[in-house]
Coordinates of C-alpha atoms and ligand atoms in Angstrom, one line a residue:
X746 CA 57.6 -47.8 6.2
X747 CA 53.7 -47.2 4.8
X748 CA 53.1 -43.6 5.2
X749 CA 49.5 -41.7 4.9
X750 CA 49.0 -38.7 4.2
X751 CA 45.4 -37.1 5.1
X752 CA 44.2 -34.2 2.6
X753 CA 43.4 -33.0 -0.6
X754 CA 44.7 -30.0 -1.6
X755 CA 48.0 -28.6 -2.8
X756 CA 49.8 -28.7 0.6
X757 CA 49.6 -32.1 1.2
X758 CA 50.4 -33.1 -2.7
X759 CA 53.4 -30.9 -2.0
X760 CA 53.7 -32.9 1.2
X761 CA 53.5 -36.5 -1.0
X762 CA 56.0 -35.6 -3.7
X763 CA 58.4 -34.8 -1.1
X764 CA 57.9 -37.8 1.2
X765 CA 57.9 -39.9 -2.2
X766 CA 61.4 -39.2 -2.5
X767 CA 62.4 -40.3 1.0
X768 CA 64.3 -43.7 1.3
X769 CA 62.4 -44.7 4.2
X770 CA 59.1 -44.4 2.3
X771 CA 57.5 -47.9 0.8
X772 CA 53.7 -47.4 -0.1
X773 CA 52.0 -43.7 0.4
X774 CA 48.6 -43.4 0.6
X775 CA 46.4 -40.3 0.5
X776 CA 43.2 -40.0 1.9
X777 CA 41.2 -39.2 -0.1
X778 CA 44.0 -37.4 -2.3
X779 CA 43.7 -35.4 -6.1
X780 CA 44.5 -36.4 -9.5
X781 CA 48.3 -35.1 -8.9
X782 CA 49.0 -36.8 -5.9
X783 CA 47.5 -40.4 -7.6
X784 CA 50.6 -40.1 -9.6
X785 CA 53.1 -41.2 -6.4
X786 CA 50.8 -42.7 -4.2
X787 CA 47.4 -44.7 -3.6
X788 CA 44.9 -42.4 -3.4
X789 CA 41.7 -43.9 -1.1
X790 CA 38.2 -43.2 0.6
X791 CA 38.4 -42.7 4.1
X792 CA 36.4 -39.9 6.2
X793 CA 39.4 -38.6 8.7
X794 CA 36.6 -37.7 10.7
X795 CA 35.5 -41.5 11.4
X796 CA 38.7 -42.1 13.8
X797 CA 37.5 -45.9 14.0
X798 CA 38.5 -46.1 10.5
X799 CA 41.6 -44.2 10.1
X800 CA 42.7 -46.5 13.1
X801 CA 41.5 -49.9 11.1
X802 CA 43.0 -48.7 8.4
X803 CA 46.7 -47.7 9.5
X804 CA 46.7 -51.2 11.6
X805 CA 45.1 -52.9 8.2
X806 CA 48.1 -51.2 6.2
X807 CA 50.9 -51.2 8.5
X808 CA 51.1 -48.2 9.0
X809 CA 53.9 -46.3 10.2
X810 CA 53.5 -42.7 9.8
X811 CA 50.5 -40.7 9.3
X812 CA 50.4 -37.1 8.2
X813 CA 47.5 -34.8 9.3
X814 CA 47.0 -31.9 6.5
X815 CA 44.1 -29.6 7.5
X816 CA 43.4 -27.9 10.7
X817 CA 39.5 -29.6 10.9
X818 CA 41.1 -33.6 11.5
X819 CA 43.8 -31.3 14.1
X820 CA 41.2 -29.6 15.9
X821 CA 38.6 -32.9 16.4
X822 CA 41.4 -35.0 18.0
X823 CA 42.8 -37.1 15.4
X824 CA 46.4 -36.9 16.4
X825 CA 45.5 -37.9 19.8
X826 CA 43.4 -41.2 18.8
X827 CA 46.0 -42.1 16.7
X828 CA 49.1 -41.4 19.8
X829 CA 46.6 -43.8 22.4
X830 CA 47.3 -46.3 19.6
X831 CA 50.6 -46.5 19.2
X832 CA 50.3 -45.2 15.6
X833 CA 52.9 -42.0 14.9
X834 CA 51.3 -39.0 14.1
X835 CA 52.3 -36.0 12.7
X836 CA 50.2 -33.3 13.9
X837 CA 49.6 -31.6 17.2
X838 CA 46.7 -33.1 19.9
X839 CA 43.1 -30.9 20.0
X840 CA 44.5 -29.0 23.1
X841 CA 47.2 -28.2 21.4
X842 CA 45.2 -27.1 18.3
X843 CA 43.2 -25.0 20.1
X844 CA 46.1 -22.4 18.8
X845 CA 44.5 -22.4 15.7
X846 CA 40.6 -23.5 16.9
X847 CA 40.2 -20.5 19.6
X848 CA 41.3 -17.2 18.6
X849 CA 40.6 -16.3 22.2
X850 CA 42.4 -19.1 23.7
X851 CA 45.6 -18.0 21.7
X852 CA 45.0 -14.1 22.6
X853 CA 44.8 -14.6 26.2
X854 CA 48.2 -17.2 26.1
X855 CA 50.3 -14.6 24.7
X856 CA 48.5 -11.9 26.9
X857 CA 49.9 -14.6 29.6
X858 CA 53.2 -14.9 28.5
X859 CA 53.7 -11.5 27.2
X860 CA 54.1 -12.3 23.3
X861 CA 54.1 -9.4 21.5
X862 CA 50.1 -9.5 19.2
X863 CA 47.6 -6.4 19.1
X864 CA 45.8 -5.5 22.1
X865 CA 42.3 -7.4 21.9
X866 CA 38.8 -7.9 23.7
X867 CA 36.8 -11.4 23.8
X868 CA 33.3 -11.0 23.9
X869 CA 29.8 -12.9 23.7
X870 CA 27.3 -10.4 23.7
X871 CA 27.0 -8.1 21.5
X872 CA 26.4 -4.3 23.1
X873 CA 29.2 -5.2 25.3
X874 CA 31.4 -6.2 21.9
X875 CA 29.9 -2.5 20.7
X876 CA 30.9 -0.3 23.7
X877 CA 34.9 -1.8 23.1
X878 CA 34.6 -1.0 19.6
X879 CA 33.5 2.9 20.4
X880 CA 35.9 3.0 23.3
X881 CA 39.0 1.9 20.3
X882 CA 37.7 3.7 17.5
X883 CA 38.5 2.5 13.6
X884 CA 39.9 0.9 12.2
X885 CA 39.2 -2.3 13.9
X886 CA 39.5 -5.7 13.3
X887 CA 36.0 -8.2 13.9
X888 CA 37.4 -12.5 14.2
X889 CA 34.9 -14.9 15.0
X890 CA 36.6 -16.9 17.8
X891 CA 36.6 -20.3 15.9
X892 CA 37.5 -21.9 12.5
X893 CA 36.2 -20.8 10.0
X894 CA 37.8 -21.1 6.4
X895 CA 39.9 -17.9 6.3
X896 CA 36.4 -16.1 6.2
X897 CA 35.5 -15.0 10.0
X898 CA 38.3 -12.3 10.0
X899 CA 36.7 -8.6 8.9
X900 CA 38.8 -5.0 9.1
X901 CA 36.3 -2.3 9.7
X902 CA 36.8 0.9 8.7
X903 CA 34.6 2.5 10.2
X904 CA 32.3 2.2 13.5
X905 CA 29.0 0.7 11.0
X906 CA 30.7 -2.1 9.8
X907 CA 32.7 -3.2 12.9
X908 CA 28.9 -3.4 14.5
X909 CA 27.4 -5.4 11.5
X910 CA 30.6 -7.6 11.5
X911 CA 29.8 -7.9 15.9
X912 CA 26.1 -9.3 14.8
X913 CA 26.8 -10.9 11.6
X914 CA 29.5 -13.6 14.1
X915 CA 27.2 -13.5 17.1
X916 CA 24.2 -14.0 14.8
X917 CA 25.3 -17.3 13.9
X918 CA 26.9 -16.3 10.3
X919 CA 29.6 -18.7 11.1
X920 CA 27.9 -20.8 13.6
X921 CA 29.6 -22.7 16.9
X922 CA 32.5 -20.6 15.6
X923 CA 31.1 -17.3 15.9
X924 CA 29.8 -18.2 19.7
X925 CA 32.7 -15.5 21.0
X926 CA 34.2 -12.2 18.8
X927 CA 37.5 -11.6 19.5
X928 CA 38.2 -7.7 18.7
X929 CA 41.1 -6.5 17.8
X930 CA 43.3 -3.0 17.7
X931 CA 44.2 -2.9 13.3
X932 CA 48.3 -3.7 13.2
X933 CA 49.8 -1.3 10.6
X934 CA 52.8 -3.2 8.7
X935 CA 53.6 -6.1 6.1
X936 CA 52.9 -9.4 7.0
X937 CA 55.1 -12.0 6.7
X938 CA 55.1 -16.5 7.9
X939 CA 57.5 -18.1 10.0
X940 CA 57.2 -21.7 10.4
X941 CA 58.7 -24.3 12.8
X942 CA 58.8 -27.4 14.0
X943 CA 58.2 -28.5 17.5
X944 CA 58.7 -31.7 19.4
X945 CA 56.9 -30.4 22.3
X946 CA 60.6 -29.4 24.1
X947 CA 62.6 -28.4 20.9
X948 CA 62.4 -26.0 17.9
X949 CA 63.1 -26.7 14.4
X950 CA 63.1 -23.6 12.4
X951 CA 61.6 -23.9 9.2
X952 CA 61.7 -20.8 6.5
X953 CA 59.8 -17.4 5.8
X954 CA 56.9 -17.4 3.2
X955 CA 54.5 -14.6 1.7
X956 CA 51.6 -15.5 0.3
X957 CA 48.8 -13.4 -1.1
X958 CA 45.4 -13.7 0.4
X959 CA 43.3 -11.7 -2.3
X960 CA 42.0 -12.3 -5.4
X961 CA 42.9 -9.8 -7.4
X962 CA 45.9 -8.3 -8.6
X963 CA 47.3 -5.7 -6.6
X964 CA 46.4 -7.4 -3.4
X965 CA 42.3 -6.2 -4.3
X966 CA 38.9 -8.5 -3.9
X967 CA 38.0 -10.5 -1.9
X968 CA 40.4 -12.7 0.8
X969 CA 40.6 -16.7 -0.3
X970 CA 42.8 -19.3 0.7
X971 CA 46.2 -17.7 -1.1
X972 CA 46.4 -17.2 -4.6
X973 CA 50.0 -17.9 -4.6
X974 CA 53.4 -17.4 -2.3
X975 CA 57.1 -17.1 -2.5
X976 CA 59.9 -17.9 -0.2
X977 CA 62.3 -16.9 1.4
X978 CA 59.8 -13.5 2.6
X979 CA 62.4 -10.8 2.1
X980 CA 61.1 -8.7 4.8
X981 CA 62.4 -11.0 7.5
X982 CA 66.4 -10.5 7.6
X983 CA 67.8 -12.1 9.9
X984 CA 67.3 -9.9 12.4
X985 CA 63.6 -10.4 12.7
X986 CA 63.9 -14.4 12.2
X987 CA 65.9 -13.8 15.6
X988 CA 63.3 -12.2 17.0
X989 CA 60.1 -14.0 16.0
X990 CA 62.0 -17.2 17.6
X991 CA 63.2 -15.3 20.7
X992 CA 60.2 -13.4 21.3
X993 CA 57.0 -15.6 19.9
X994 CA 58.1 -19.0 19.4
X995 CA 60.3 -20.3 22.4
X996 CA 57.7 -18.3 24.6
X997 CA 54.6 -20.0 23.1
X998 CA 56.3 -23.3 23.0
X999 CA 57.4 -23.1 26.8
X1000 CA 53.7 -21.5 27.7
X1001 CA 52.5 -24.9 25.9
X1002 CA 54.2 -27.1 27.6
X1003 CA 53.9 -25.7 31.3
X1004 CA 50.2 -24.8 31.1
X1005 CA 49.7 -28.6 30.6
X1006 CA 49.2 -29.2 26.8
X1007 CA 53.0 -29.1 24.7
X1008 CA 53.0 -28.6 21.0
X1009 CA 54.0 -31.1 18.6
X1010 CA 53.9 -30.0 15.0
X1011 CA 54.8 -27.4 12.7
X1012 CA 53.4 -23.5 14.4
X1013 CA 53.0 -21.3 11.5
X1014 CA 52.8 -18.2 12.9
X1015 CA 50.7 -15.0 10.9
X1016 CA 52.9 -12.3 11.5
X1017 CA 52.7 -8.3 11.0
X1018 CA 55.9 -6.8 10.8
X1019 CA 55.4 -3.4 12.8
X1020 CA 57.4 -0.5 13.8
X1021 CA 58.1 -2.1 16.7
X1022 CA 59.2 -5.6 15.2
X1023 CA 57.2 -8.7 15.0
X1024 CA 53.7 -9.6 16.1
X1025 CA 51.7 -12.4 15.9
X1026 CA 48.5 -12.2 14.3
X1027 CA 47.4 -15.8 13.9
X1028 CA 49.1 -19.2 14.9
X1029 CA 47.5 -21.8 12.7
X1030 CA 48.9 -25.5 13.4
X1031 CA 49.6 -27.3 9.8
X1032 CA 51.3 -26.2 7.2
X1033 CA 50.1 -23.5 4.7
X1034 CA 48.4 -24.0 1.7
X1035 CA 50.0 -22.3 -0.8
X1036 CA 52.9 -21.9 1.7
X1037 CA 54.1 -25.4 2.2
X1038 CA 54.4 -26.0 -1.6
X1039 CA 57.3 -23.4 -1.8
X1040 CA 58.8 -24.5 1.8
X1041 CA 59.1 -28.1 -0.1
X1042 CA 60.4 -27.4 -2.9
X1043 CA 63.3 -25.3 -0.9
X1044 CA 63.8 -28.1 1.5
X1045 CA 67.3 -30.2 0.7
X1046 CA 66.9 -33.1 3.5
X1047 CA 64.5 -35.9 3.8
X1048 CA 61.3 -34.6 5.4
X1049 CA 60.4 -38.2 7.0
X1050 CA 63.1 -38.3 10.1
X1051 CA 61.8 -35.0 10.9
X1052 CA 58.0 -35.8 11.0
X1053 CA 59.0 -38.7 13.2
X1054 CA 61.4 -36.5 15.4
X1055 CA 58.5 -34.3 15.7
X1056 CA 56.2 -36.9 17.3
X1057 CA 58.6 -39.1 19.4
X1058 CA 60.2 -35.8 20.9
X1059 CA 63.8 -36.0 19.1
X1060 CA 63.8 -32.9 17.0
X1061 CA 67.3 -32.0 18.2
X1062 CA 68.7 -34.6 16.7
X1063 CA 67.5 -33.5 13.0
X1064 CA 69.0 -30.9 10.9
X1065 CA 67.3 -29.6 7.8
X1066 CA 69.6 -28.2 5.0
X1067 CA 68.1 -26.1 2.3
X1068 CA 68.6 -23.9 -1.5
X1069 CA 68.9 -20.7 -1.1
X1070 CA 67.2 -19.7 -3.9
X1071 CA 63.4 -18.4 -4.0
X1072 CA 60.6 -20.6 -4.7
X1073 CA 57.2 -19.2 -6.0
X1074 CA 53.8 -21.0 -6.3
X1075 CA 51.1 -19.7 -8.7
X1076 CA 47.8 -20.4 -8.3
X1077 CA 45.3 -21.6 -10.8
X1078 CA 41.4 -21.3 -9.8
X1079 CA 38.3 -22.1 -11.2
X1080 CA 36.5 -19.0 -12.8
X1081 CA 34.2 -17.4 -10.4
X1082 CA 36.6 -19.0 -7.7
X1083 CA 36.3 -17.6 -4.2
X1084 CA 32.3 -17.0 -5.0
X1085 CA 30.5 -20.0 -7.1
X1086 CA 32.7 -22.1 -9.7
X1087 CA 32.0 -24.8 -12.4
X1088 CA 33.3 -28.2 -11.9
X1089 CA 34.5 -30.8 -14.0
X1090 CA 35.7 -28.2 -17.1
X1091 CA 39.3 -30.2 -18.4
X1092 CA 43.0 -29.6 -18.0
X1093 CA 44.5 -30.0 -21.1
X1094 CA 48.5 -29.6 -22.0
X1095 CA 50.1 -30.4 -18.2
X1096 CA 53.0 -32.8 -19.3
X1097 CA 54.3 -29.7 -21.5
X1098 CA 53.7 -27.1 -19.0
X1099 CA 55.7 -29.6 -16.4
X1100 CA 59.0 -29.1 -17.9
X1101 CA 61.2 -27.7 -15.2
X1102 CA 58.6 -26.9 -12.8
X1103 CA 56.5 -28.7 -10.3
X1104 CA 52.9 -27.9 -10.8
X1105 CA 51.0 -29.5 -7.4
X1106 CA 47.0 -30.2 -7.7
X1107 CA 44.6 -29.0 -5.3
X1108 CA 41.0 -29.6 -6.7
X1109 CA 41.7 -31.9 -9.3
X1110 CA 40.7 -35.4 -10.4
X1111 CA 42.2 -38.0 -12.8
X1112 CA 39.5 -39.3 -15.1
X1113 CA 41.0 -42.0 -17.2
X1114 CA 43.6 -39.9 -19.0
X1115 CA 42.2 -36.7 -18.4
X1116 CA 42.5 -34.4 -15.4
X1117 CA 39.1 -32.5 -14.2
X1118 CA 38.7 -29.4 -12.2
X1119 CA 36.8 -30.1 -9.1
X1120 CA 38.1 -27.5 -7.0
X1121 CA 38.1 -23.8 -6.2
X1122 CA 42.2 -23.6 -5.7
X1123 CA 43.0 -26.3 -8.5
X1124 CA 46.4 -26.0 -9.3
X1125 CA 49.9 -24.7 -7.8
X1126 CA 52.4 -24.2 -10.4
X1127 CA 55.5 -23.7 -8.7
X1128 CA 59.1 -22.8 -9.9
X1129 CA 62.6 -21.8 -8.6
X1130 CA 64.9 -19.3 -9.8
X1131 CA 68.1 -17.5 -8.5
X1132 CA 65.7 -14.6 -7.6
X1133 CA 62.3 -14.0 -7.3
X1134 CA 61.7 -12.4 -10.9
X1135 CA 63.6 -15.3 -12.6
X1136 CA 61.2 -18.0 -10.5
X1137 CA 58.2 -15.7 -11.5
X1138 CA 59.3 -15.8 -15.1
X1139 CA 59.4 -19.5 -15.1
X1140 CA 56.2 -20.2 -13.3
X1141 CA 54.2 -17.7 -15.4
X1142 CA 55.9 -19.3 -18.8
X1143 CA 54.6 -22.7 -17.5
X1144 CA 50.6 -21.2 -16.5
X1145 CA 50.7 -20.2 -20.1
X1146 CA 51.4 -23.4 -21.6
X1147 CA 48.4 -25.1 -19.6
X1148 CA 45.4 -25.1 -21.5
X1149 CA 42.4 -24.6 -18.8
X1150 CA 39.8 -21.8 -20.3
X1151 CA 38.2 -22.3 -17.0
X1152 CA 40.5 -21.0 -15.1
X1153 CA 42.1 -18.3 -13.7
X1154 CA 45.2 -16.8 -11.8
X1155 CA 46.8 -13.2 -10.8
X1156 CA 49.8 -12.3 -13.1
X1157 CA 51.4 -10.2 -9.7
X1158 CA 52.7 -13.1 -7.2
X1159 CA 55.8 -12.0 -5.6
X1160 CA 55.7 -8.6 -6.3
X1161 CA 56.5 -7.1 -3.4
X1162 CA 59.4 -9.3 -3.7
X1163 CA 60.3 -8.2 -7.0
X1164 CA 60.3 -4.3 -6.5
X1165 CA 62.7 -4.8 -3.7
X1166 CA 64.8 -6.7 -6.0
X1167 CA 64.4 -4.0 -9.0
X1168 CA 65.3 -1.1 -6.6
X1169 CA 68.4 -2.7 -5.4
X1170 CA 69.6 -3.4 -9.1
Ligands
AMP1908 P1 43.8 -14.2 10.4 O1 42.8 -15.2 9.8 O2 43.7 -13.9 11.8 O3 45.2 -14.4 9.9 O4 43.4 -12.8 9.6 C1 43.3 -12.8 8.2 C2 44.0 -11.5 7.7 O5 43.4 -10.4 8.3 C3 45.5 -11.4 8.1 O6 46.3 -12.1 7.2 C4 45.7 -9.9 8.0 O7 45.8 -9.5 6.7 C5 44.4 -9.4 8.6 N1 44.5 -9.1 10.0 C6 44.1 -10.0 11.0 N2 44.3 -9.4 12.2 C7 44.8 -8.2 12.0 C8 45.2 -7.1 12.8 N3 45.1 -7.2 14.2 N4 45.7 -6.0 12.2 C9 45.7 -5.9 10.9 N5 45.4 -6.9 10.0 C10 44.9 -8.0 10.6
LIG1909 N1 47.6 -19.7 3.0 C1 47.1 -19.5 4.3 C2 46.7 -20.7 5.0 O1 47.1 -21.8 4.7 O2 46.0 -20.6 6.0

């Protein structure tokens, strides 16, 4: 079958490589796609936010699966044009990724269905968002209520900054998104991802990721979109798998389907791992990005039968098998990269650095023989290993052999990871 896939960035490269090596694949195309992913598949302009065209275009091309990336195509209803066409679609419908468009709308489901997530308030006017932050004291945590790039999320330390954080949203800092404030109690533990499939009726589990929001070694600077992420996350054992599905999963999936809008997709679940065991932080409803690009590369089985499954409602019928052994994704960003970046400085050396490794493009362009940087995340370079210092090893050995003076990355991914290992030795 033709298979597209909509994105750009390192997830849904990720995504391509592994759907190129499914037998049931013929042509992939990627709208619009990177310089890496124009390596396996036809990479083309089409605005996923023109549904009239993604629609001409999949009946044009025959179609026969089509991959949603990003949250924005999710959230505006792509999936569910595509479903009253009879075109399959990966990817859950707008009501569905409201879990990820309204943090309000999530809060007050689990609040519903008794998922365990930090106690919260949902406000819309300011001195009444003020009084709740006095009343809970610091620190605190300030979301605007709607998407809005991994930026509308702000931990205040003390009573100042929750309030400038209140008007900064409701001012119109983030605009339509910052409408509501969703206020938060401050969750003390280490985060971890869980992600899963769902047909709307059955769970696939996927596996645990970490990634590492900030830019700076050490987990310092500013938050971006992940600088990089391992997997398996060793901090959840069994044990807390168990409970993450038992607890947050099943419940949200059943809450989905009974309140009217069932889930179909992949729920990656934000997680703090407290005192008291898991809690959800965020749902968002696509893959991760850096996270997907290690859950790939772990994954044994063909990914297509379980997209499919996922949208026709047969996902207990699929099995997924997958290594054991730790995948870990690097990032490389442009200088200056999550503030302003150049663009268009060249990647030299790549075929070298690709020996034993899989290094996925984000913001990258092919320009006759040469790759361009076009990006702020550019490249993902990605390695396995029987552990996780032996994957970093690899995947730092390869960074060094790509010659990029634009660039950047931090030297630390994994870490936590790895001082667990090196105690235990
Ligand atoms: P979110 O976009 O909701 O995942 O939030 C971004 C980041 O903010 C998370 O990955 C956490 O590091 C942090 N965060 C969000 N909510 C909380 C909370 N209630 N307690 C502690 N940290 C939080
Ligand atoms: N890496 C975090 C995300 O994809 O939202």
């Amino acid at each position: 079958m033709n298979i597209l896939v909509i994105g750009a960035g390192g997830r849904e490269h990720a995504l391509v490589w592994k759907i190129s090596q499914s037998p049931l694949a013929d042509r992939i195309f990627a709208a619009p796609g990177n310089g890496g992913m124009a390596e396996l598949a036809q990479c083309i302009t089409l605005d996923s936010a023109d549904h009239d065209a993604v629609v001409d275009f999949c009946c044009n091309n025959d179609i026969g699966l089509v991959v949603i990336g990003p949250e924005l195509p999710l959230v505006a209803g792509l999936a569910d044009r595509l479903g009253n066409e009879n075109i399959t679609a990966f990817g859950p419908s707008a009501a569905a990724a409201r879990l990820e468009g309204s943090k309000g709308f999530t809060k007050d489901l689990c609040a519903r269905h008794n998922i365990p997530t930090a106690a919260y308030g949902r406000f819309d006017n300011s001195a009444a968002a003020k009084a709740f932050v006095r009343q809970k004291g610091c620190p605190i945590v300030i979301k605007a209520d709607g998407l809005a790039a991994g930026k509308g999320v702000i931990i205040a330390e003390t009573t100042a900054q929750a309030e400038q954080a209140i008007d900064d949203i409701l001012g119109g800092q983030f605009g339509a998104a910052g409408a509501e404030v969703v206020i938060e109690e401050f969750l003390k533990g280490e985060e971890a991802s869980f992600f899963a499939l769902c047909d709307g009726d059955h769970i696939l589990p996927l596996m645990t990721a970490q990634d590492h929001k900030q830019v700076g070694d050490g987990d310092v600077g500013p938050n971006t979109g992940g600088m990089g992420a391992y997997s398996p996350a060793p901090v959840m054992t069994e044990d807390m798998v168990e409970r993450t599905m038992d607890e947050i999963i099943l419940p949200t999936m059943r809450a989905m389907k009974a309140e009217g809008h069932p889930f179909r997709g992949v729920f990656f679940a934000g997680l703090m791992i407290t005192e008291k065991g898991p809690e959800l932080i965020e749902y968002n409803v696509r893959f991760g990005d850096p996270e997907c690009q290690v859950l790939m590369m772990r994954l044994k089985s063909d990914i297509v039968p379980a997209l499919i499954a996922c949208a026709e409602g047969n996902l207990d019928q699929i099995n997924l098998d997958w290594h054991d052994m730790t995948a870990l994704t690097v990032v490389m960003a442009a200088r200056g990269y999550p503030g302003s970046y150049e663009k268009g400085s060249v990647i030299g050396n790549l075929d070298q650095a690709e020996q034993g490794v899989c290094i996925f493009h984000a913001g990258t362009k092919k320009n006759n023989d040469q790759i361009l940087a076009t990006g702020g995340r550019v490249l993902n370079v990605t390695a396995t290993g029987p552990t996780v210092r032996e994957a970093q090893d690899k995947a730092y050995a390869a960074v060094d052999l790509i010659d990029w003076p634009g660039g950047f990355c931090r030297r630390d991914i994994g870490w936590r990871a790895v001082e667990r290992e090196d105690a235990a030795s």
